[in-house]
Coordinates of C-alpha atoms in Angstrom, one line a residue:
R2 CA 96.2 72.2 99.3
D3 CA 96.4 75.5 97.4
A4 CA 93.9 77.0 99.8
R5 CA 96.1 76.0 102.8
R6 CA 99.1 77.5 101.2
R7 CA 97.2 80.8 100.5
A8 CA 96.1 80.9 104.1
E9 CA 99.6 80.3 105.3
R10 CA 101.0 83.1 103.1
E11 CA 98.3 85.4 104.4
Q12 CA 99.3 84.5 108.0
W13 CA 102.9 85.5 107.3
M14 CA 101.6 88.8 105.8
R15 CA 99.6 89.4 108.9
R16 CA 102.7 88.8 111.1
R17 CA 104.7 91.2 109.0
R18 CA 102.0 93.9 109.3
L19 CA 101.8 93.4 113.0
E20 CA 105.6 93.8 113.4
R21 CA 105.4 97.0 111.4
Q22 CA 102.5 98.2 113.6
L23 CA 104.6 97.6 116.7
H24 CA 107.7 99.3 115.2
D25 CA 106.0 102.3 113.7
G26 CA 103.4 102.8 116.5
A27 CA 104.2 101.7 120.0
A28 CA 108.0 101.6 119.7
L29 CA 108.2 105.1 118.2
R30 CA 105.9 106.5 120.9
I31 CA 108.0 105.1 123.6
S32 CA 111.2 106.4 122.0
A33 CA 109.6 109.9 121.7
L34 CA 108.5 109.8 125.4
T35 CA 112.0 108.8 126.5
L36 CA 113.4 111.8 124.6
Q37 CA 110.8 114.1 126.1
L38 CA 111.8 113.0 129.6
G39 CA 115.4 113.7 128.8
L40 CA 114.6 117.2 127.7
F41 CA 112.5 117.7 130.8
R42 CA 115.3 116.6 133.1
H43 CA 117.6 119.3 131.7
K44 CA 114.9 121.9 132.7
V45 CA 114.7 120.7 136.3
P46 CA 116.9 122.7 138.7
D47 CA 120.1 121.0 139.9
A48 CA 118.7 121.6 143.4
E49 CA 116.2 118.8 142.8
P50 CA 118.4 115.7 142.9
D51 CA 115.4 113.4 143.8
L52 CA 113.4 114.5 140.8
H53 CA 116.5 114.0 138.5
A54 CA 116.8 110.5 139.9
S55 CA 113.1 109.8 139.4
I56 CA 113.2 110.9 135.8
E57 CA 116.3 108.9 135.1
S58 CA 114.7 105.8 136.6
L59 CA 111.6 106.3 134.4
Q60 CA 113.9 106.6 131.3
D61 CA 115.6 103.3 132.3
E62 CA 112.2 101.6 132.6
L63 CA 111.1 102.9 129.2
H64 CA 114.3 101.7 127.6
A65 CA 113.7 98.2 129.1
V66 CA 110.1 98.2 127.9
L67 CA 111.3 99.3 124.4
Q68 CA 113.8 96.5 124.3
E69 CA 111.2 94.0 125.3
L70 CA 108.8 95.3 122.6
R71 CA 111.6 95.0 120.0
D72 CA 112.2 91.4 121.2
V73 CA 108.6 90.5 120.8
A74 CA 108.4 92.1 117.4
A75 CA 111.5 90.2 116.2
K76 CA 109.8 86.9 117.2
I77 CA 106.7 87.9 115.2
Y78 CA 108.6 88.9 112.1
P79 CA 112.2 90.3 112.4
P80 CA 112.5 94.0 111.1
L81 CA 115.8 93.3 109.3
L82 CA 114.2 90.4 107.5
D83 CA 111.4 92.7 106.3
E84 CA 113.7 95.5 105.4
A85 CA 116.8 93.8 104.0
G86 CA 115.9 90.2 103.3
L87 CA 116.9 86.7 104.3
G88 CA 120.7 87.0 103.9
P89 CA 121.2 90.0 106.2
A90 CA 118.7 88.6 108.8
L91 CA 120.5 85.2 108.9
R92 CA 123.9 86.9 109.2
E93 CA 122.7 88.9 112.1
V94 CA 121.6 85.7 113.9
A95 CA 124.9 84.0 113.0
D96 CA 126.8 86.8 114.7
R97 CA 125.0 86.1 117.9
M98 CA 125.6 82.3 117.9
E99 CA 128.2 80.5 119.9
T100 CA 128.5 78.0 117.1
P101 CA 130.5 79.3 114.1
V102 CA 128.0 79.9 111.3
R103 CA 128.8 81.0 107.8
V104 CA 125.9 82.3 105.7
D105 CA 126.1 82.4 101.9
A106 CA 123.0 84.1 100.5
P107 CA 122.2 86.3 97.5
A108 CA 120.5 89.7 97.7
D109 CA 117.4 88.2 96.1
R110 CA 114.0 88.6 97.8
F111 CA 111.7 85.6 98.0
G112 CA 108.4 87.0 99.4
P113 CA 107.4 87.5 103.0
A114 CA 106.0 84.0 103.5
A115 CA 108.9 82.0 102.2
E116 CA 111.5 84.3 103.9
G117 CA 109.7 84.1 107.2
A118 CA 109.3 80.3 107.1
A119 CA 113.0 79.8 106.0
Y120 CA 114.2 82.3 108.6
F121 CA 112.5 80.7 111.6
A122 CA 113.3 77.2 110.4
V123 CA 117.0 78.0 110.2
V124 CA 117.0 80.0 113.5
D125 CA 115.3 77.1 115.4
C126 CA 117.9 74.6 114.0
L127 CA 120.8 76.8 114.9
A128 CA 119.4 77.4 118.4
A129 CA 119.1 73.6 118.8
V130 CA 122.8 73.2 117.7
D131 CA 123.9 75.8 120.2
A132 CA 121.8 74.2 123.0
A133 CA 123.2 70.7 122.3
A134 CA 126.8 72.1 122.4
A135 CA 126.1 73.8 125.7
Q136 CA 124.7 70.6 127.3
T137 CA 127.7 68.5 126.2
G138 CA 130.3 71.2 126.9
A139 CA 131.9 70.4 123.6
A140 CA 132.5 72.9 120.8
A141 CA 129.9 72.4 118.0
P142 CA 131.3 72.0 114.5
P143 CA 130.9 74.9 112.2
V144 CA 127.6 75.2 110.3
A145 CA 127.3 76.5 106.7
V146 CA 124.0 78.0 105.5
L147 CA 123.6 78.3 101.7
V148 CA 120.6 80.1 100.3
R149 CA 119.7 79.9 96.6
R150 CA 116.7 80.3 94.3
S151 CA 115.8 77.4 91.9
A152 CA 113.8 78.8 89.0
D153 CA 113.5 75.6 87.0
E154 CA 111.1 73.7 89.3
P155 CA 107.9 72.4 87.8
D156 CA 105.7 74.4 90.2
G157 CA 107.7 77.7 89.8
A158 CA 110.4 79.4 91.8
V159 CA 111.7 77.6 94.9
L160 CA 113.8 79.0 97.8
T161 CA 116.4 76.4 98.7
V162 CA 118.3 76.4 102.0
H163 CA 121.1 74.0 102.7
L164 CA 122.4 73.6 106.3
T165 CA 125.6 71.7 106.4
G166 CA 127.1 70.6 109.7
A167 CA 123.9 70.6 111.7
D168 CA 122.5 67.4 113.3
V169 CA 120.0 65.9 110.9
R170 CA 117.7 65.2 113.8
H171 CA 116.8 68.9 113.7
A172 CA 115.2 68.4 110.3
E173 CA 111.8 67.6 111.8
S174 CA 111.5 70.9 113.6
M175 CA 112.4 72.7 110.3
L176 CA 109.7 70.7 108.5
D177 CA 107.1 72.1 110.9
Q178 CA 108.0 75.6 109.7
V179 CA 108.0 75.0 105.9
R180 CA 105.4 72.3 105.1
R181 CA 102.4 74.5 105.4
L182 CA 103.7 76.5 102.4
G183 CA 104.2 73.3 100.5
G184 CA 107.9 73.1 101.5
T185 CA 109.9 69.9 101.9
I186 CA 112.9 68.8 103.9
D187 CA 115.6 66.3 102.8
V188 CA 118.6 65.1 104.8
A189 CA 121.9 63.7 103.8
G190 CA 124.5 62.1 106.1
G191 CA 123.9 61.4 109.7
P192 CA 123.4 60.1 112.3
G193 CA 124.8 63.3 113.7
P194 CA 126.0 66.2 111.6
G195 CA 125.0 66.1 107.9
T196 CA 123.2 68.3 105.5
I197 CA 119.5 69.4 105.8
T198 CA 117.9 70.9 102.7
A199 CA 114.7 72.9 102.8
R200 CA 112.8 73.7 99.7
I201 CA 110.0 76.3 99.9
P202 CA 107.9 77.6 97.0
C203 CA 108.6 81.4 96.7
E204 CA 107.8 84.5 94.8

């Protein structure tokens, strides 16, 4: 079991390194190329409108590629999660949701593996809540996300995430994200909205 947990933690580290490689490598090169095209366009005589239009079209394509690259990187390991931690990353997601979501999280860091597993577990659950509301056409009840560190656990520090207001049926998808790190999921309430609690060993 310990070997599986170490392998899972290493997998999260690889995901974080890959995101950094995309951000610091390909994304920066595309940004620099877009800037160079902009400078080049200013050197082209105004009497060449077709060339101006072609350069502008290339810049638009590069902007689209850069956005797609950023979207892929975020699915691997969100840059904000790496740079600022679980609280800011979850608040950024909450701002994009149709469902009202309140995030209460400390500034603590919990390690790349625990933060990654918790982030994607919560994001998957919130996406399911949004999708269910869209299907029914009814407004989803607000969801509260509470993040805390429990330091008095027998096996060391534990990252605890409570989701209140989410359908407890989404607990199973959250378990898929956390159990390979030795995490557990508990539910209270239901059927329907209740509280889902994820506990993940952390640094």
